[in-house]
XYZ file of C-alpha atoms in Angstrom:
553
model
C -0.137 0.131 -0.117
C 1.645 2.627 -1.262
C -0.247 5.574 0.688
C 0.699 3.885 4.184
C 4.343 1.928 2.862
C 2.844 -1.030 4.393
C 2.606 -4.867 3.105
C -0.598 -5.791 1.580
C -1.893 -9.130 0.163
C -1.897 -9.550 -4.040
C -4.550 -11.407 -5.498
C -4.864 -14.668 -6.844
C -4.806 -13.271 -10.009
C -1.580 -11.729 -9.514
C -0.022 -14.612 -7.781
C -1.107 -16.482 -11.019
C 0.326 -14.225 -13.448
C 3.802 -13.964 -11.450
C 3.711 -17.783 -11.417
C 3.396 -17.443 -15.501
C 6.450 -15.509 -15.564
C 8.642 -18.352 -14.106
C 7.665 -20.534 -17.267
C 7.909 -18.052 -19.729
C 11.075 -19.137 -21.414
C 11.570 -22.627 -19.699
C 10.466 -24.965 -16.732
C 11.260 -22.523 -13.527
C 10.114 -22.060 -10.018
C 7.961 -19.792 -8.088
C 7.936 -19.257 -4.479
C 5.077 -17.303 -3.192
C 5.806 -15.357 0.004
C 2.271 -16.042 1.866
C 1.073 -19.180 3.493
C -1.642 -21.587 1.906
C -4.311 -20.306 4.071
C -3.981 -16.875 3.126
C -4.482 -18.024 -0.536
C -7.432 -20.272 -0.017
C -9.414 -17.975 2.744
C -8.144 -14.672 2.564
C -7.031 -13.190 -0.913
C -9.393 -12.133 -3.383
C -9.576 -13.450 -6.809
C -9.017 -10.436 -8.550
C -8.231 -6.926 -7.608
C -11.134 -4.368 -7.101
C -12.217 -2.530 -10.236
C -9.416 0.591 -10.728
C -12.214 3.179 -10.695
C -12.530 2.106 -6.978
C -9.053 2.464 -6.018
C -8.074 5.787 -7.837
C -8.354 8.974 -6.925
C -11.470 10.862 -8.437
C -10.876 14.458 -8.057
C -9.904 14.474 -12.016
C -12.977 12.193 -12.746
C -15.285 14.667 -11.007
C -13.823 18.082 -12.270
C -14.192 16.631 -15.772
C -17.996 15.577 -15.108
C -18.632 18.893 -13.641
C -17.015 20.845 -16.573
C -19.279 18.744 -19.125
C -21.829 19.395 -16.821
C -23.142 15.794 -16.840
C -25.420 16.275 -13.621
C -24.817 15.194 -10.123
C -21.765 13.140 -9.957
C -23.398 10.630 -7.340
C -25.620 10.040 -9.943
C -23.622 9.966 -12.612
C -21.016 7.534 -11.389
C -23.660 5.054 -9.872
C -24.154 4.147 -13.267
C -20.615 2.612 -13.621
C -20.496 -1.423 -13.636
C -18.513 -1.137 -10.312
C -19.099 2.435 -8.684
C -17.091 3.945 -6.411
C -18.065 3.853 -2.618
C -20.494 6.732 -1.779
C -18.115 8.074 1.179
C -15.106 8.327 -1.202
C -16.730 10.568 -3.779
C -18.649 12.705 -0.778
C -14.778 13.093 0.815
C -13.579 14.068 -2.562
C -16.266 16.634 -3.081
C -15.370 18.189 0.244
C -11.187 18.253 -0.968
C -12.436 19.818 -4.143
C -14.254 22.555 -2.289
C -11.314 22.834 0.355
C -9.120 23.749 -2.580
C -11.535 26.036 -4.138
C -12.522 24.229 -7.437
C -15.911 23.832 -6.662
C -18.420 25.917 -4.970
C -21.665 24.309 -3.170
C -24.896 25.973 -3.698
C -27.481 25.939 -0.813
C -29.839 22.938 -1.063
C -33.537 23.463 -1.610
C -35.859 23.688 1.134
C -37.562 20.496 1.782
C -40.866 20.192 3.911
C -40.831 18.079 6.919
C -43.452 15.787 6.445
C -42.791 13.469 9.245
C -42.473 9.601 9.910
C -44.667 7.747 7.702
C -47.485 5.334 10.366
C -49.033 3.789 7.025
C -47.337 0.602 8.265
C -48.190 0.962 11.684
C -49.798 -2.249 13.469
C -52.257 -1.541 16.359
C -50.841 -3.157 20.030
C -53.961 -5.016 20.402
C -53.421 -6.716 16.903
C -49.883 -7.595 17.820
C -51.204 -9.027 21.408
C -52.912 -11.667 19.616
C -50.373 -12.840 17.238
C -48.033 -16.109 18.216
C -44.367 -15.170 19.139
C -43.051 -16.406 15.386
C -45.505 -13.568 13.611
C -44.560 -10.868 15.892
C -40.950 -11.716 14.798
C -41.945 -11.475 11.400
C -43.478 -8.333 12.187
C -40.501 -6.958 13.548
C -38.350 -8.304 10.813
C -40.023 -6.474 8.367
C -40.181 -3.112 10.167
C -36.490 -3.507 10.545
C -35.949 -3.886 6.495
C -38.144 -1.058 5.738
C -36.133 1.027 8.094
C -32.771 0.526 6.666
C -34.207 0.771 3.077
C -35.727 4.641 4.540
C -32.264 5.375 5.819
C -30.675 4.273 2.469
C -33.257 6.396 0.396
C -32.795 9.413 2.519
C -28.675 8.982 2.635
C -28.913 9.010 -0.965
C -31.330 12.209 -1.169
C -28.727 13.994 1.234
C -25.764 12.863 -0.989
C -27.456 14.565 -3.978
C -28.215 17.614 -2.005
C -24.448 17.687 -0.839
C -23.720 17.332 -4.717
C -25.152 20.245 -5.564
C -21.781 21.999 -6.821
C -20.719 24.276 -9.394
C -17.182 25.073 -11.058
C -15.404 27.978 -9.199
C -13.513 30.511 -11.968
C -10.317 28.339 -10.980
C -11.855 24.917 -10.825
C -12.592 25.531 -14.696
C -9.043 25.737 -14.953
C -8.133 23.091 -12.982
C -10.754 20.719 -15.023
C -8.121 21.540 -18.419
C -5.169 20.149 -16.786
C -4.619 15.814 -17.037
C -3.077 15.978 -13.352
C -3.251 16.143 -9.891
C -5.421 19.387 -8.953
C -2.883 20.504 -6.571
C -0.414 20.229 -9.057
C -2.384 21.675 -11.844
C -2.825 24.317 -9.697
C 0.584 25.301 -8.926
C 1.383 25.183 -12.494
C -1.458 28.330 -13.185
C -0.149 30.236 -10.362
C 3.417 29.760 -11.271
C 2.490 30.941 -14.961
C 0.195 33.638 -13.364
C 2.520 34.862 -11.199
C 5.571 34.867 -13.559
C 7.259 32.513 -11.263
C 7.291 29.574 -13.699
C 10.785 27.682 -13.291
C 10.152 26.808 -9.685
C 6.286 26.150 -10.151
C 7.474 23.514 -13.155
C 10.331 21.798 -11.352
C 8.284 21.454 -7.874
C 5.385 20.230 -10.133
C 7.321 17.605 -11.818
C 8.720 15.984 -8.708
C 5.343 15.748 -6.675
C 4.024 14.379 -10.248
C 6.685 11.587 -10.735
C 9.362 11.109 -8.055
C 11.854 12.818 -5.517
C 15.223 12.845 -7.653
C 17.256 12.593 -4.277
C 18.699 9.352 -3.091
C 19.889 8.470 0.537
C 22.333 5.693 0.133
C 22.622 3.662 3.521
C 25.032 4.612 6.134
C 25.138 8.009 4.741
C 22.102 9.848 5.843
C 23.913 12.606 7.417
C 25.623 13.832 4.735
C 22.892 13.418 1.993
C 20.436 15.411 4.267
C 23.244 18.104 4.480
C 23.355 18.326 0.641
C 19.627 18.636 0.419
C 19.846 21.542 3.306
C 22.393 23.150 0.850
C 19.947 22.737 -2.192
C 17.286 24.454 -0.148
C 19.390 27.467 0.164
C 18.142 29.002 3.713
C 14.514 28.706 1.890
C 13.400 26.264 4.775
C 11.763 24.720 1.993
C 12.105 21.392 0.559
C 10.019 22.220 -2.565
C 13.332 24.752 -3.078
C 15.572 22.354 -3.132
C 13.676 20.429 -5.780
C 13.887 23.386 -8.304
C 17.552 24.482 -7.054
C 18.956 20.772 -8.048
C 17.175 20.849 -11.446
C 18.368 24.443 -11.752
C 21.892 23.489 -11.510
C 21.547 20.338 -13.297
C 20.089 22.145 -16.682
C 23.430 24.607 -16.617
C 26.090 21.599 -16.793
C 27.313 20.127 -19.978
C 25.872 16.350 -20.617
C 29.125 14.809 -19.394
C 29.388 16.583 -16.232
C 25.608 15.840 -15.197
C 26.620 12.075 -13.752
C 28.879 13.658 -11.584
C 27.214 16.256 -10.342
C 24.577 13.559 -9.312
C 26.888 11.374 -7.843
C 28.427 14.384 -5.443
C 24.979 15.650 -4.325
C 22.790 12.274 -4.182
C 20.854 12.854 -6.912
C 19.259 10.057 -9.329
C 20.504 11.263 -12.757
C 18.156 8.964 -14.669
C 15.339 10.646 -12.342
C 16.958 13.864 -13.266
C 16.620 13.514 -17.062
C 12.955 12.256 -16.674
C 12.050 15.506 -14.573
C 13.432 17.745 -17.485
C 11.542 16.046 -19.972
C 8.180 16.119 -17.705
C 9.067 20.084 -17.072
C 8.981 20.316 -20.621
C 5.551 18.630 -21.143
C 4.234 20.984 -18.576
C 5.520 24.182 -20.400
C 3.894 22.821 -23.853
C 0.732 22.046 -22.000
C 0.655 25.508 -20.579
C 1.710 27.108 -24.117
C -1.290 25.021 -25.560
C -3.775 26.340 -23.306
C -2.593 29.952 -23.739
C -0.828 30.299 -20.530
C 2.672 31.787 -21.517
C 3.705 32.917 -24.899
C 6.152 30.748 -26.116
C 7.576 26.949 -25.166
C 10.852 28.470 -23.813
C 10.999 27.750 -19.984
C 13.710 30.399 -19.933
C 11.477 33.363 -21.399
C 12.688 36.028 -18.681
C 8.773 37.360 -19.225
C 7.507 33.958 -17.394
C 10.173 34.109 -14.900
C 10.270 37.655 -13.398
C 9.974 36.115 -9.547
C 11.391 32.815 -10.233
C 14.435 33.730 -7.653
C 12.011 35.651 -5.347
C 11.229 33.077 -2.193
C 8.720 35.109 -1.275
C 6.585 34.818 -4.116
C 7.267 30.825 -4.096
C 6.142 30.356 -1.001
C 2.778 32.449 -1.986
C 2.293 30.049 -4.679
C 2.851 27.487 -2.862
C 0.863 28.323 -0.031
C -1.978 28.723 -2.741
C -1.593 25.559 -4.698
C -1.235 23.382 -1.628
C -3.870 24.714 0.540
C -5.699 23.500 2.900
C -2.414 21.625 3.723
C -1.049 23.932 6.387
C 0.304 22.795 9.643
C 1.639 25.177 11.978
C 4.645 24.871 14.432
C 4.207 26.254 17.735
C 6.296 28.426 19.495
C 5.355 26.410 22.859
C 7.270 23.234 23.450
C 6.422 19.743 23.782
C 7.049 18.068 27.076
C 9.848 16.372 25.468
C 11.044 19.426 24.560
C 10.145 19.297 20.668
C 8.329 21.199 18.446
C 4.503 20.889 18.283
C 2.563 20.893 15.196
C -0.766 21.515 14.710
C -3.082 21.009 11.855
C -6.707 21.952 11.031
C -7.758 18.726 12.594
C -6.364 19.350 16.581
C -6.476 16.154 17.758
C -4.068 14.730 15.032
C -0.195 14.072 15.565
C 1.998 15.665 13.025
C 5.765 14.665 12.538
C 8.216 15.881 9.878
C 10.572 13.631 8.213
C 13.949 13.100 8.980
C 15.038 14.010 5.880
C 13.137 17.318 5.789
C 14.985 20.416 5.829
C 12.606 21.856 8.237
C 12.910 19.109 10.728
C 14.368 20.402 13.851
C 14.117 23.930 13.483
C 13.000 25.597 16.837
C 10.387 28.866 15.691
C 10.448 31.477 18.144
C 6.953 32.482 17.013
C 4.224 30.601 15.560
C 5.593 28.948 11.869
C 3.411 27.886 9.028
C 4.360 25.188 6.831
C 2.828 24.156 3.598
C 2.880 20.384 2.361
C 1.632 18.137 -0.756
C 1.373 14.689 0.911
C 0.514 13.177 4.487
C 1.456 9.756 5.004
C 0.589 7.299 7.948
C 3.557 5.014 8.434
C 3.079 1.632 9.726
C 4.029 1.753 13.471
C 3.972 5.189 13.807
C 0.863 7.131 15.645
C 2.045 10.354 14.093
C 1.208 11.414 10.305
C 4.708 12.042 8.748
C 5.138 15.157 6.089
C 8.103 14.166 3.886
C 7.872 17.788 1.693
C 7.058 21.262 3.760
C 7.618 24.892 2.757
C 7.500 27.571 5.246
C 5.203 30.353 5.052
C 4.909 33.932 5.311
C 1.499 34.848 7.230
C -0.185 37.109 4.234
C -0.145 33.986 1.817
C -1.952 31.885 4.695
C -4.287 34.349 5.157
C -5.023 35.355 1.422
C -5.456 31.713 0.321
C -7.744 30.622 3.018
C -11.559 30.108 2.949
C -12.888 31.813 5.877
C -11.486 35.123 7.651
C -13.432 36.358 10.502
C -12.635 39.139 13.187
C -12.951 38.002 16.957
C -12.297 40.155 20.267
C -10.409 38.363 22.697
C -9.706 40.395 26.145
C -10.778 43.837 24.031
C -7.862 43.212 21.479
C -9.030 42.306 17.811
C -7.657 39.361 16.292
C -8.194 37.809 13.051
C -9.717 34.113 12.841
C -8.442 32.228 9.792
C -10.266 29.061 9.040
C -11.451 28.695 12.537
C -7.919 27.399 13.921
C -5.707 30.419 13.025
C -5.569 33.474 15.014
C -3.531 36.261 14.421
C -3.343 39.698 15.829
C -5.185 42.244 13.016
C -6.662 45.509 12.044
C -10.372 44.676 11.721
C -10.435 46.163 8.216
C -7.997 43.226 7.039
C -10.725 40.899 6.158
C -13.050 42.937 4.268
C -9.935 44.248 2.045
C -8.232 40.726 1.707
C -11.907 39.380 0.161
C -12.090 42.571 -1.907
C -8.609 41.473 -3.364
C -9.497 37.488 -3.714
C -12.906 38.770 -5.469
C -10.582 40.783 -7.940
C -8.029 38.010 -8.673
C -11.210 35.700 -8.990
C -12.955 37.973 -11.811
C -9.356 37.745 -13.489
C -9.449 34.283 -13.540
C -12.794 34.175 -14.925
C -11.841 36.548 -17.656
C -8.704 34.288 -18.515
C -11.377 31.280 -19.014
C -13.079 33.209 -21.747
C -10.086 34.682 -23.020
C -7.177 33.073 -21.967
C -3.815 35.186 -22.136
C -0.060 35.740 -20.377
C -0.044 38.096 -17.208
C -0.235 41.591 -18.443
C 2.108 43.686 -15.602
C 1.348 47.013 -17.787
C -0.138 48.940 -14.322
C -2.069 51.404 -17.005
C -4.577 48.027 -17.189
C -6.908 46.652 -14.482
C -5.148 43.148 -14.636
C -1.905 44.980 -14.240
C -2.874 46.929 -11.016
C -4.466 43.931 -9.697
C -1.403 41.624 -10.023
C 0.758 43.656 -8.972
C -1.019 44.930 -5.729
C -1.388 41.086 -4.660
C 2.574 41.063 -5.350
C 3.190 43.974 -3.051
C 1.071 42.314 -0.480
C 3.410 39.276 -0.352
C 6.466 41.207 -0.827
C 6.124 43.554 1.794
C 6.356 41.660 5.084
C 9.077 40.244 7.420
C 10.081 36.608 7.159
C 9.512 34.289 9.954
C 11.604 34.241 12.928
C 13.487 31.218 14.120
C 17.083 29.376 14.728
C 18.243 26.303 13.721
C 19.976 24.345 16.635
C 23.831 23.674 16.474
C 23.943 20.120 15.551
C 21.736 21.167 11.990
C 24.396 23.771 11.409
C 27.608 21.719 11.526
C 27.721 20.235 7.837
C 29.029 16.535 7.895
C 32.055 15.765 5.593
C 32.115 13.372 2.709
C 35.464 11.681 2.111
C 38.601 14.115 1.913
C 36.208 17.200 0.813
C 34.127 19.737 2.433
C 31.472 21.545 1.387
C 29.694 25.005 2.663
C 26.662 26.386 1.817
C 25.373 30.194 0.716
C 23.092 32.371 2.934
C 22.377 34.942 0.677
C 19.002 34.267 -1.834
C 15.816 35.887 -2.452
C 15.084 39.048 -4.718
C 12.948 42.146 -4.938
C 13.909 42.514 -8.709
C 17.447 42.188 -7.877
C 17.391 45.169 -4.887
C 17.118 43.451 -1.425
C 17.876 39.889 -0.449
C 17.217 38.072 2.973
C 20.244 36.865 4.859
C 19.762 34.432 8.031
C 21.980 34.643 10.708
C 22.197 31.657 13.072
C 19.151 32.788 15.096
C 17.271 34.911 13.495
C 16.203 36.240 9.586
C 17.710 39.836 8.853
C 17.333 42.171 6.139
C 20.359 43.441 3.767
C 20.624 45.175 0.728
C 22.547 43.781 -2.242
C 21.959 41.536 -5.301
C 21.534 38.078 -5.932
C 24.251 35.636 -5.493
C 25.663 32.844 -3.104
C 28.354 33.460 -0.380
C 31.864 32.369 -1.054
C 32.302 28.518 0.042
C 34.709 26.324 -1.009
C 34.358 22.597 -2.478
C 37.478 19.951 -2.040
C 37.431 17.655 -5.099
C 40.312 15.024 -5.680
C 39.763 16.003 -9.350
C 39.562 19.309 -11.649
C 36.688 21.118 -10.522
C 35.542 24.473 -11.672
C 36.670 27.877 -12.030
C 34.349 30.937 -10.519
C 30.554 30.649 -10.941
C 27.824 33.518 -10.557
C 24.313 32.792 -10.657
C 22.988 32.242 -14.331
C 26.453 30.921 -15.709
C 29.001 28.268 -15.827
C 32.830 28.869 -16.324
C 34.940 26.179 -16.570
C 38.296 26.142 -14.851
C 41.187 24.164 -14.343
C 42.204 23.360 -10.717
C 41.921 21.303 -7.392
C 39.287 23.539 -6.196
C 36.101 25.441 -7.180
C 34.581 28.168 -5.696
C 31.138 30.043 -5.601
C 32.062 33.770 -5.898
C 29.223 36.325 -4.692
C 28.022 38.097 -7.369
C 27.124 41.729 -6.678
């Protein structure tokens, strides 16, 4: 079971197919790792139909886009219809990501319980015991049928949804809705390359490898690629960006030194190009060139990257509390308050200590075997404003005569009472913009003389004008493990506002400074000839035993 990483029994048909492989070329033997009792009494003859096992988000979005009626009614006509609970759970998820908008159900007058089948008590008293048992059994069956009919009616009422402007866009992509949403927001906010890289890694596989016995070094390399962004997703983008800049002959060495799978990286580049062509065909971008500067205006700004990650992965948020658990560890909380959350050891955010409440976005949550807590493998630290902007519900509340903002009924923030109204107005402008792009698709127009340019620039400024989260990293995570005789360091400068400023993180907090985009100077020791100086955006080959990252101003 890939969702829980737990072993499950195959079907008898699968076992027979494996047995056939053993004798395909010549006589052979097949050893099945299960007892005969399981084969005879437990295992199914065939796997359940795929429609009962697969995710239904893409199917439901297409049903809504084609206006085929209520989803529950349409899917009930399948030879093996999916479970009703699965359909309703998927509908709730699509509402949560703001792809569907429920309409209020029509009011139904309540007629009260039916008494047409009631039997007088006097008549029951004259019946024999066997007759009374028959009457009771008939009444129970009638009650079950009535409950089933009422559940079906309520399910149809719950299925009374329409596509939102965002939902119309998502229905045009043959992808997981959250990956499709990431591509759309990446194209819309001109942060395309990071969106392509993250969507490719999430849709295919993680390119990082963790060799047995070298976990600490591999984790340190992953943190190096994260470039102080506190984002596993930024590490994906950074690794693919540097991989693309290398010549073909140098890529294998790069992957070997950085614990990356070279074949996977090649597949990810092809998938990124497929996504670019998909966006071009749907007229979100002007060309099939992913390096087009017009769609990468904010590709190197981690604040906009965090914003599109928040918008794409909502409602997959967790909060790291400034309060410590009894064990001294970090307390993580999700919208489901009774759920235990843990970050996987390979995540770049594992082990950080927040000084204030900090929010993270994640793509997938797994319940591992023999682990009481749900485990997150990929996370991105978020600023507060994207959390507020992409939420579904904002309310003003007063606590001890102090104004607070309640976000989705579980996040409480100090706020001005006017904030909800202003944010809702800005979100409505974005919805109108998306709705207009359904009818008239085209790239983002940043000209501030146009309404679209004013809306987009206002939203971007809202995200940019915010201080970053405050946290510190334990000493044991700051010390970089050594691999062989070669050492490695990591740059501490990244992010920019169109080349005007960057964030610099010290050992205890984030600070602001002025300067250009670049990396701090770090030395890499290698046993063979390395590279000469390298600034961001290009590679200059050199002859020597070491190569250096030069800060570029």
